[in-house]
Amino acid sequence: MKNQEIAKIFYEIADYLEMEEVQFKPYAYQKVALALENLEEDIGEIYEKGGEKAIEEIPGVGKNIGAKIVEYLKTGKIKYYQDYKKKYPVNMEELTSVEGLGPKMVRDLYGTLKIKNLKELEKAARGGKIRSLPNFGQKTEKNILEGIKFLKRTEGRFLLGDIFPQVKKIESDLRSLKEVEEVSICGSVRRMKETIGDVDFLVVTKSPEKVMDFFCSQPDIIKIWSKGLTKSSIRLKQGFDVDLRVVPQRSYGSALQYFTGSKEHNIHLRKIAINKGFKLNEYGLFRGLKIITGRTEEGIYKALGMNCPPPELRENRGEIESALRNKLPVLIQLADIKGDLHCHSNWNGGSNSILEMAKAAMSLGYEYLGISDHTKFLRIEHGLNERQLVQQRKEIDRLNKKFQASGSKFRVLHSAETNILTDGSIDIEDKTLKKLDYAIAGVHSSFKMPKEKMTERIIKAMKNPYIRIISHPTGRILKRRDEYQIDIDKILKAAKETKTILEVNSFPERLDLDDVNIKKAIEFGVKLVINTDSHHKDHLKYMEYGVYQARRGWAEPFDVINTHSIKKLQDFF
Ligand code: DGT
Ligand code: CA
Ligand code: CA
């Protein structure tokens, strides 16, 4: 599909336009890029069927951008983009991946020091060359070095959400082979870890040759590291590696157990086996030379006197002790989720109208959707002011009347994602907050405050009686920036006292709270909400990733407020 290729180019064009400080246009390109990324139909097919006219029906596409899409489909190039690349021969994607480094800074660094890529950037920063540039200074130089360090730390790991759809596709392709008797994803993907080193598959088959031939001839392969009858290893064009192992049926369960990990879980489990006079490895559970069991995972855990913990729990964080005492939690599932309480609409520049978002939520079987647009402090996000919020309420009331008249119990709830200012106050006055069904608050500025100040800032927001939810409570962006400095114990204690709900943000690069903090929050008795923070109707599907992290954090349906029915939720608020 050309959709992703064109989207990527448009994002870069937006960066170049920002470099030249062109107004509004960058946003237009970003918007189309987002629409292309979420388009289900192939753009080439749309063009073949309906010509340029059909292309211009894609949201945000006008004559100008439409012509560029057609140019790419016809020639594989966009001259406008090529010209920019000639003018600024920099690796934009690489450089802007450094936290805090935007297109304008890239322009200045290229203009003065001829910096074109990450390597040159690091060299200049280490050499103290950046601090003396106008508009940069010592602090910026230090931040750049920290940003680079952070990138290196997470290098080579992939976001679960970025690779999961393709991993599922490989799984179903393997499953459809008639030679394949069993297939399972294992490793960190099966445990739904937020980032993935490599992908591991297990297969049972009597014709390993056929299966390996298939595995090593998939279309997206860029390298075959090894190909054998029991193990093959490949790299896909997205950059990640996939291992496939073939095991005999009698060892399938023990191999699945072993290769699911985690390593820490396995080490603990093996000790228990030894204490009971067994030997446990990927071939089975043995007493002396005699195999006791190995066919199923459940069989192995049972023989060791325990329940089989869901893969998401296998991090040696107490799950083995719970499994031994028959006390494993009954984890939340995607099917328990009855609505999404943090979504954006076109009122604040999102891609879809409230009605479009609501329809998408209904098609997921939800009972409600909370619209929570940004508020006025966030000017780049077209944040709403008090007057606009009141107007928005009217539209939502109108929609709900329609739903009611048609006999649907679905409701749109009115919220806002307000900003916690540096002193902990909220950028919308209480009088207006009071009129919302519930208000959300989040930190969207001044991320680098000292720990104590940042903790106080958030706690003050929680004390506002109208703020019911704190969005993405730690502010981390995976592979990009660390969480801000906060005292999580103090935050959890205050959340409990003020009955403030903490969000599990499902966006694949956020997953905030993370698994460890989710578990901690539950132990503190704090309630959670799993939200997508959708800026497009197709983002609603990210809910699954929030649910996986909640499972990794031992969450049960009872801990999460958007498992409530609409009635119960309204009473709750
Ligand atoms: P990743 O790939 O870094 O995201 O993480 P995993 O957990 O998928 O790790 P990987 O691919 O190296 O190995 C897959 C599983 O195999 C791992 O979760 C547990 C098991 N395993 C690997 N090495 C060892 C080991 O040295 N000892 C034990 N007990 N298990 C291991
Ligand atoms: Ca792995
Ligand atoms: Ca592996």
XYZ file of C-alpha atoms and ligand atoms in Angstrom:
606
model
C 0.000 0.000 0.000
C 1.258 3.433 -0.964
C -0.834 5.015 1.841
C 1.921 4.777 4.463
C 4.651 5.939 2.058
C 2.750 9.076 1.130
C 1.810 9.738 4.762
C 5.474 9.605 5.720
C 6.405 12.089 2.993
C 3.619 14.437 4.054
C 4.803 14.396 7.660
C 8.247 15.377 6.400
C 6.827 18.113 4.165
C 5.049 19.442 7.255
C 8.419 19.527 9.048
C 10.043 21.384 6.166
C 7.191 23.898 6.095
C 7.607 24.385 9.818
C 11.301 24.931 9.232
C 10.428 27.841 7.012
C 7.837 29.029 9.508
C 5.008 28.784 6.991
C 1.682 29.242 8.784
C -1.203 26.708 8.765
C 0.162 24.614 5.882
C 2.155 22.194 8.067
C -1.032 21.350 9.884
C -2.867 20.714 6.599
C -0.231 18.171 5.544
C -0.199 16.482 8.959
C -3.937 16.139 8.868
C -3.906 14.448 5.474
C -1.026 12.213 6.576
C -3.091 11.064 9.546
C -6.103 10.441 7.291
C -3.924 8.383 4.924
C -2.499 6.328 7.766
C -5.988 5.423 8.849
C -7.448 4.836 5.412
C -8.474 1.234 4.949
C -8.652 1.295 1.163
C -5.503 1.373 -0.917
C -4.955 4.890 -2.257
C -3.818 3.484 -5.611
C -7.117 1.658 -5.977
C -9.109 4.724 -5.001
C -7.358 6.614 -7.775
C -7.851 3.853 -10.340
C -11.535 3.668 -9.579
C -12.446 7.320 -9.133
C -9.563 9.406 -10.444
C -8.396 12.663 -8.930
C -11.926 13.444 -7.830
C -12.057 10.423 -5.522
C -8.701 11.426 -4.034
C -10.061 14.865 -3.207
C -12.851 13.271 -1.210
C -10.363 12.132 1.435
C -10.780 14.441 4.456
C -8.484 17.466 4.246
C -7.355 16.840 0.668
C -7.812 19.784 -1.696
C -6.622 20.428 -5.255
C -3.056 21.136 -4.229
C -2.415 18.137 -1.975
C -4.536 15.927 -4.236
C -2.255 16.694 -7.175
C 0.781 15.683 -5.105
C -0.811 12.352 -4.229
C -1.518 11.720 -7.901
C 2.024 12.732 -8.798
C 3.361 10.131 -6.363
C 1.051 7.427 -7.658
C 2.131 8.140 -11.242
C 5.864 8.790 -10.833
C 6.805 7.482 -7.380
C 8.061 10.976 -6.494
C 6.820 14.351 -5.327
C 8.872 17.206 -6.759
C 7.844 19.653 -4.040
C 9.314 17.221 -1.493
C 12.452 16.457 -3.534
C 13.160 20.184 -3.788
C 12.967 20.553 -0.033
C 15.263 17.590 0.460
C 17.792 19.198 -1.851
C 17.563 22.501 -0.041
C 17.969 20.884 3.411
C 19.818 17.568 3.014
C 19.202 16.535 6.621
C 17.876 13.306 8.121
C 14.757 14.930 9.481
C 13.219 11.796 11.007
C 16.388 10.995 12.923
C 17.010 14.532 14.173
C 13.453 15.326 15.237
C 13.304 12.041 17.159
C 15.477 13.804 19.764
C 13.092 15.128 22.393
C 12.760 18.906 22.216
C 14.408 19.205 18.808
C 11.943 20.678 16.333
C 12.234 21.534 12.636
C 13.282 25.138 13.269
C 16.193 24.020 15.432
C 17.148 21.479 12.777
C 17.227 24.341 10.276
C 19.482 26.462 12.488
C 21.810 23.582 13.284
C 22.163 22.839 9.593
C 22.565 26.523 8.715
C 25.343 27.114 11.232
C 27.122 23.831 11.932
C 26.025 21.841 8.846
C 24.559 19.141 11.126
C 22.747 16.568 8.998
C 22.213 13.538 11.231
C 22.231 12.197 14.765
C 25.901 11.293 14.744
C 26.935 14.805 13.764
C 24.533 16.250 16.304
C 26.034 14.193 19.110
C 29.560 15.122 18.108
C 28.748 18.841 18.067
C 26.923 18.678 21.412
C 29.747 16.749 23.069
C 32.259 19.194 21.655
C 30.376 22.082 23.264
C 29.668 23.655 19.889
C 25.919 24.081 20.326
C 25.865 26.182 23.485
C 27.365 29.187 21.725
C 24.825 29.318 18.890
C 22.235 32.082 19.072
C 18.926 30.795 20.557
C 20.542 27.601 21.884
C 22.614 27.943 25.052
C 24.082 25.517 27.571
C 20.755 24.166 28.757
C 19.613 23.229 25.253
C 22.917 21.510 24.610
C 22.514 19.472 27.782
C 18.924 18.574 26.829
C 20.057 17.434 23.387
C 22.682 15.143 24.934
C 20.093 13.737 27.332
C 17.681 13.207 24.445
C 20.317 11.290 22.492
C 21.176 9.186 25.531
C 17.518 8.310 25.935
C 17.209 7.292 22.282
C 20.211 4.992 22.611
C 18.823 3.363 25.720
C 15.669 2.257 23.901
C 17.327 1.557 20.552
C 16.415 -1.748 18.976
C 13.112 -2.178 20.824
C 9.760 -1.770 19.102
C 6.422 -0.555 20.395
C 3.986 -3.423 20.872
C 1.282 -1.401 19.107
C 3.499 -0.788 16.087
C 4.210 -4.435 15.400
C 1.280 -6.331 16.891
C -1.043 -6.201 13.843
C 1.676 -7.660 11.651
C 2.578 -10.321 14.206
C -1.086 -11.396 14.306
C -1.082 -11.564 10.508
C 1.971 -13.861 10.498
C 0.288 -16.007 13.132
C -2.886 -16.385 11.075
C -0.886 -17.061 7.884
C 0.977 -19.844 9.692
C -2.243 -21.184 11.130
C -3.776 -21.418 7.671
C -1.045 -23.805 6.461
C -2.386 -27.331 6.432
C 0.989 -28.662 7.642
C 0.763 -26.617 10.864
C -0.812 -28.467 13.807
C -0.197 -25.869 16.496
C 1.082 -22.320 16.388
C 1.567 -19.767 19.124
C 3.172 -16.399 19.624
C 5.404 -16.520 22.697
C 8.091 -14.298 24.276
C 7.452 -10.691 25.215
C 4.671 -10.315 22.616
C 2.605 -12.996 24.332
C 3.222 -11.257 27.649
C 2.106 -7.987 25.963
C 5.131 -6.115 27.133
C 5.055 -2.449 26.083
C 8.175 -2.807 23.958
C 9.460 -5.835 22.090
C 13.028 -6.935 21.354
C 12.188 -9.713 18.937
C 9.163 -11.832 18.101
C 9.076 -15.544 18.929
C 6.852 -18.186 17.338
C 6.374 -21.875 18.149
C 4.983 -24.392 15.711
C 4.148 -28.092 15.833
C 4.326 -29.755 12.426
C 5.276 -32.990 10.731
C 6.592 -31.103 7.693
C 9.068 -28.566 9.067
C 10.596 -28.058 5.628
C 7.355 -26.742 4.130
C 6.686 -24.505 7.122
C 10.204 -23.047 7.089
C 10.026 -22.497 3.315
C 6.862 -20.524 3.830
C 8.230 -18.627 6.828
C 11.398 -17.616 4.989
C 9.613 -16.460 1.848
C 7.224 -13.917 3.360
C 7.003 -10.704 1.346
C 8.420 -8.239 3.891
C 11.657 -10.117 4.640
C 14.866 -8.117 4.196
C 17.252 -10.650 5.737
C 17.295 -14.323 6.599
C 19.641 -14.762 9.571
C 19.278 -18.531 9.615
C 17.075 -21.223 8.136
C 16.901 -24.729 9.575
C 14.409 -27.481 10.327
C 13.989 -26.642 14.001
C 14.742 -22.899 14.000
C 14.710 -20.046 11.515
C 15.256 -16.372 12.072
C 14.363 -13.455 9.789
C 14.299 -9.647 9.731
C 11.293 -7.819 8.328
C 11.424 -4.506 6.524
C 9.983 -2.682 9.538
C 13.269 -3.579 11.232
C 12.297 -6.250 13.745
C 13.379 -9.893 13.868
C 11.137 -12.938 14.054
C 12.232 -16.379 15.281
C 10.290 -19.525 14.543
C 10.904 -22.770 16.354
C 9.460 -26.179 15.538
C 8.921 -28.481 18.508
C 7.447 -31.971 18.893
C 3.838 -32.205 20.093
C 4.848 -33.917 23.330
C 6.957 -30.849 24.263
C 4.630 -28.141 22.972
C 3.388 -27.065 26.405
C 6.816 -27.001 27.997
C 8.293 -25.116 25.023
C 5.439 -22.626 25.152
C 6.011 -22.169 28.859
C 9.765 -21.768 28.412
C 9.719 -19.403 25.437
C 6.937 -17.246 26.833
C 9.170 -16.323 29.744
C 9.897 -14.046 31.264
C 13.340 -15.249 32.099
C 12.817 -14.151 35.731
C 9.542 -16.069 35.908
C 11.215 -19.162 34.457
C 14.121 -19.053 36.872
C 11.747 -18.914 39.853
C 9.582 -21.694 38.417
C 12.563 -23.934 37.804
C 13.619 -23.557 41.445
C 10.191 -24.714 42.561
C 10.454 -27.696 40.236
C 13.843 -28.624 41.667
C 12.547 -28.323 45.235
C 9.816 -30.803 44.364
C 12.334 -33.232 42.897
C 11.646 -32.421 39.220
C 13.676 -31.073 36.373
C 11.989 -28.481 34.110
C 13.172 -27.348 30.692
C 11.758 -26.605 27.237
C 11.443 -30.351 26.516
C 9.227 -31.179 29.460
C 8.888 -31.741 33.178
C 11.017 -34.712 34.220
C 11.588 -36.899 37.233
C 14.974 -38.432 36.600
C 14.885 -39.416 32.950
C 11.147 -39.985 32.902
C 8.978 -37.311 31.329
C 6.015 -36.454 33.573
C 4.287 -33.969 31.304
C 5.009 -31.510 28.487
C 2.007 -31.388 26.169
C 0.238 -28.425 27.719
C 1.257 -25.420 29.765
C -1.588 -25.969 32.224
C -0.361 -29.524 32.781
C 3.071 -28.300 33.775
C 1.835 -25.697 36.255
C -0.635 -28.229 37.651
C 2.079 -30.840 38.192
C 3.984 -28.171 40.119
C 0.934 -27.619 42.337
C -0.252 -24.279 41.004
C -2.673 -22.508 38.672
C -1.503 -21.382 35.256
C -0.861 -17.616 35.393
C -1.991 -15.559 32.375
C 1.072 -14.698 30.243
C 0.778 -10.977 31.081
C 1.542 -11.730 34.741
C 4.696 -13.769 34.179
C 7.239 -11.204 35.309
C 8.022 -12.715 38.709
C 6.141 -9.966 40.511
C 4.259 -12.266 42.873
C 2.271 -14.285 40.337
C 3.972 -17.556 41.263
C 3.125 -17.102 44.944
C -0.490 -16.263 44.009
C -0.718 -19.224 41.638
C 0.505 -21.549 44.394
C -2.181 -20.245 46.769
C -4.938 -20.440 44.145
C -5.255 -16.657 44.401
C -4.589 -15.367 40.881
C -6.594 -12.260 39.938
C -9.408 -12.552 37.400
C -7.972 -10.068 34.940
C -9.928 -7.453 33.024
C -10.629 -8.203 29.341
C -11.342 -6.010 26.349
C -14.934 -7.287 26.375
C -15.424 -5.749 29.845
C -14.906 -2.223 28.478
C -18.170 -0.352 27.964
C -16.904 3.011 26.772
C -14.029 5.387 26.287
C -13.788 8.514 28.430
C -10.985 10.478 26.792
C -11.407 11.349 23.106
C -10.963 14.437 20.977
C -13.193 15.811 18.237
C -12.862 18.292 15.399
C -13.803 21.031 17.866
C -10.142 21.116 18.878
C -8.714 20.177 15.513
C -9.183 16.411 15.769
C -10.117 14.651 12.557
C -13.709 13.649 13.244
C -16.950 15.243 14.362
C -18.549 14.258 17.650
C -21.178 12.299 15.733
C -18.540 10.395 13.728
C -16.680 9.555 16.930
C -19.936 8.451 18.574
C -20.856 6.201 15.657
C -17.426 4.587 15.734
C -17.843 3.985 19.476
C -21.269 2.433 18.906
C -19.866 0.086 16.307
C -17.431 -1.164 18.968
C -20.447 -2.035 21.112
C -19.826 0.753 23.618
C -22.552 2.328 25.733
C -20.876 5.731 25.968
C -18.128 7.956 24.690
C -16.630 10.886 26.559
C -15.644 13.851 24.414
C -12.777 15.639 26.146
C -11.232 18.227 23.888
C -8.196 20.258 24.835
C -8.783 23.594 26.531
C -7.566 27.099 25.906
C -4.055 27.034 27.361
C -3.054 24.586 24.600
C -3.194 26.967 21.680
C -1.423 24.678 19.210
C -4.153 22.106 19.819
C -6.887 24.718 19.269
C -7.981 24.376 22.894
C -11.520 25.430 23.702
C -12.430 28.325 25.986
C -15.367 28.531 28.399
C -17.752 29.932 25.793
C -16.920 27.180 23.287
C -17.393 24.499 25.926
C -20.891 25.805 26.590
C -21.627 25.678 22.847
C -20.218 22.183 22.613
C -22.553 21.091 25.374
C -25.502 22.132 23.229
C -24.350 19.968 20.341
C -23.882 17.003 22.675
C -27.324 17.481 24.226
C -28.807 17.547 20.745
C -27.069 14.295 19.790
C -28.140 12.570 22.993
C -31.757 13.559 22.376
C -31.533 11.919 18.980
C -30.057 8.734 20.447
C -32.772 8.678 23.065
C -35.522 9.231 20.487
C -34.223 6.324 18.416
C -34.362 4.049 21.471
C -30.593 3.766 21.841
C -29.133 3.818 25.326
C -25.832 5.113 23.932
C -24.779 8.508 25.317
C -22.072 11.019 24.589
C -20.642 12.413 27.798
C -19.276 15.922 27.901
C -15.821 16.401 29.324
C -12.693 18.425 28.641
C -9.015 17.620 28.971
C -7.956 20.732 30.855
C -4.416 21.826 31.560
C -2.730 21.741 34.940
C -0.810 25.010 34.977
C 2.534 25.237 36.764
C 0.937 26.343 40.044
C -1.565 23.470 39.951
C -4.503 25.620 38.907
C -6.736 24.665 35.979
C -7.019 26.755 32.807
C -10.845 26.647 32.834
C -12.900 28.310 35.539
C -14.801 26.147 38.052
C -18.130 27.583 36.952
C -17.690 25.935 33.547
C -16.037 22.748 34.841
C -19.095 22.221 36.987
C -21.300 21.982 33.903
C -19.324 19.088 32.417
C -20.277 15.487 33.131
C -16.754 15.116 34.490
C -13.503 16.990 33.913
C -10.066 15.607 33.076
C -6.804 17.379 33.812
C -3.333 16.698 32.509
C 0.146 18.187 32.429
C 0.947 19.468 28.949
C 3.675 22.006 29.664
C 6.746 22.654 31.850
C 7.660 18.973 32.088
C 11.006 19.564 33.731
C 9.889 20.841 37.107
C 11.657 19.558 40.240
C 10.062 16.454 41.757
C 8.505 18.103 44.778
C 7.005 20.975 42.764
C 5.596 18.662 40.082
C 4.050 16.395 42.721
C 2.438 19.384 44.448
C 1.231 20.698 41.097
C -0.646 17.487 40.284
C -1.996 17.021 43.800
C -3.411 20.541 43.764
C -5.283 19.730 40.540
C -6.660 16.548 42.124
C -8.026 18.613 44.989
C -10.224 20.583 42.568
C -13.631 18.910 43.156
C -14.544 18.971 39.449
C -11.385 17.232 38.257
C -12.251 13.534 38.320
C -9.550 12.054 36.092
C -5.844 12.747 35.631
C -4.792 11.924 32.064
C -1.453 10.194 31.266
C -0.320 10.742 34.869
C 3.447 10.389 34.419
C 3.853 12.024 31.015
C 6.288 9.547 29.540
C 6.528 8.943 25.809
C 8.087 5.588 25.017
C 11.343 5.791 23.088
C 11.198 9.575 23.382
C 11.101 10.964 26.880
C 11.074 9.776 30.468
C 8.244 10.426 32.852
C 8.381 13.730 34.646
C 9.784 13.707 38.146
C 6.979 12.811 40.546
C 6.610 11.128 43.902
C 4.241 8.383 42.808
C 3.420 7.261 46.369
C 2.286 10.769 47.289
C 0.256 11.041 44.076
C -1.458 7.703 44.736
C -2.214 8.616 48.318
C -3.777 11.913 47.206
C -5.717 10.174 44.431
C -7.182 7.821 46.999
C -8.089 10.662 49.361
C -9.638 12.881 46.682
C -11.227 9.915 44.878
C -9.478 10.999 41.696
C -9.290 8.397 38.953
C -5.988 7.796 37.234
C -5.871 7.102 33.533
C -4.276 4.196 31.752
C -3.674 5.911 28.428
C -3.837 3.285 25.665
C -1.851 5.087 22.996
C 0.959 2.645 22.107
C 3.676 5.220 22.772
C 2.194 6.345 26.073
C 0.802 3.366 28.026
C 0.696 5.670 31.012
C 0.227 4.611 33.821
C 2.527 1.700 33.057
C 2.145 -1.863 34.333
C 4.186 -1.361 37.516
C 2.332 1.817 38.503
C -1.037 0.244 37.697
C -0.315 -2.562 40.146
C 0.774 -0.052 42.740
C -2.312 2.131 42.206
C -4.573 -0.874 42.752
C -2.711 -1.764 45.937
C -3.328 1.816 47.130
C -7.051 1.388 46.391
C -7.038 3.945 43.563
C -9.545 3.508 40.715
C -8.442 3.528 37.091
C -9.946 4.340 33.704
C -8.585 2.898 30.453
C -8.838 5.537 27.720
C -7.557 5.854 24.180
C -7.023 9.640 23.955
C -8.227 9.245 20.340
C -7.644 12.129 17.962
C -9.237 10.147 15.123
C -12.091 7.638 15.131
C -9.721 4.866 14.095
C -7.665 5.412 17.248
C -10.504 3.984 19.321
C -9.124 0.548 18.525
C -6.030 1.245 20.658
C -8.155 0.334 23.677
C -6.760 -3.203 23.510
C -3.241 -1.976 24.320
C -4.424 -0.205 27.455
C -6.265 -3.339 28.508
C -3.128 -5.456 28.020
C -1.106 -3.119 30.233
C -3.875 -3.104 32.828
C -3.710 -6.911 32.793
C 0.049 -6.722 33.286
C -0.748 -4.479 36.257
C -3.094 -7.128 37.747
C -6.258 -5.067 37.115
C -9.652 -6.701 37.569
C -12.863 -5.267 36.033
C -13.799 -3.812 39.411
C -10.697 -1.587 39.434
C -11.585 0.147 36.163
C -14.520 2.566 35.993
C -15.218 2.230 32.278
C -16.354 -1.334 32.836
C -19.469 0.253 34.398
C -22.713 0.462 32.451
C -23.796 3.962 31.390
C -26.282 4.091 34.245
C -23.775 3.091 36.880
C -21.162 5.436 35.469
C -23.509 8.430 35.505
C -24.384 7.664 39.126
C -20.703 7.367 39.899
C -19.971 10.798 38.469
P 12.402 -9.438 24.184
O 12.550 -10.274 22.963
O 13.657 -8.774 24.619
O 11.291 -8.459 24.072
O 12.002 -10.398 25.409
P 11.636 -11.952 25.433
O 11.074 -12.227 26.767
O 10.800 -12.315 24.255
O 13.070 -12.643 25.359
P 13.786 -13.562 24.280
O 13.250 -13.368 22.913
O 15.255 -13.333 24.477
O 13.492 -15.026 24.781
C 12.199 -15.576 24.742
C 11.940 -16.335 26.012
O 12.841 -17.434 26.133
C 12.154 -15.553 27.273
O 11.041 -14.770 27.621
C 12.394 -16.638 28.283
C 13.141 -17.654 27.510
N 14.579 -17.506 27.766
C 15.473 -16.933 26.948
N 16.691 -16.986 27.495
C 16.554 -17.592 28.689
C 17.457 -17.934 29.755
O 18.645 -17.689 29.699
N 16.922 -18.567 30.833
C 15.612 -18.852 30.923
N 15.154 -19.460 32.004
N 14.745 -18.537 29.964
C 15.210 -17.910 28.853
Ca 11.452 -12.058 22.091
Ca 13.894 -14.449 20.571
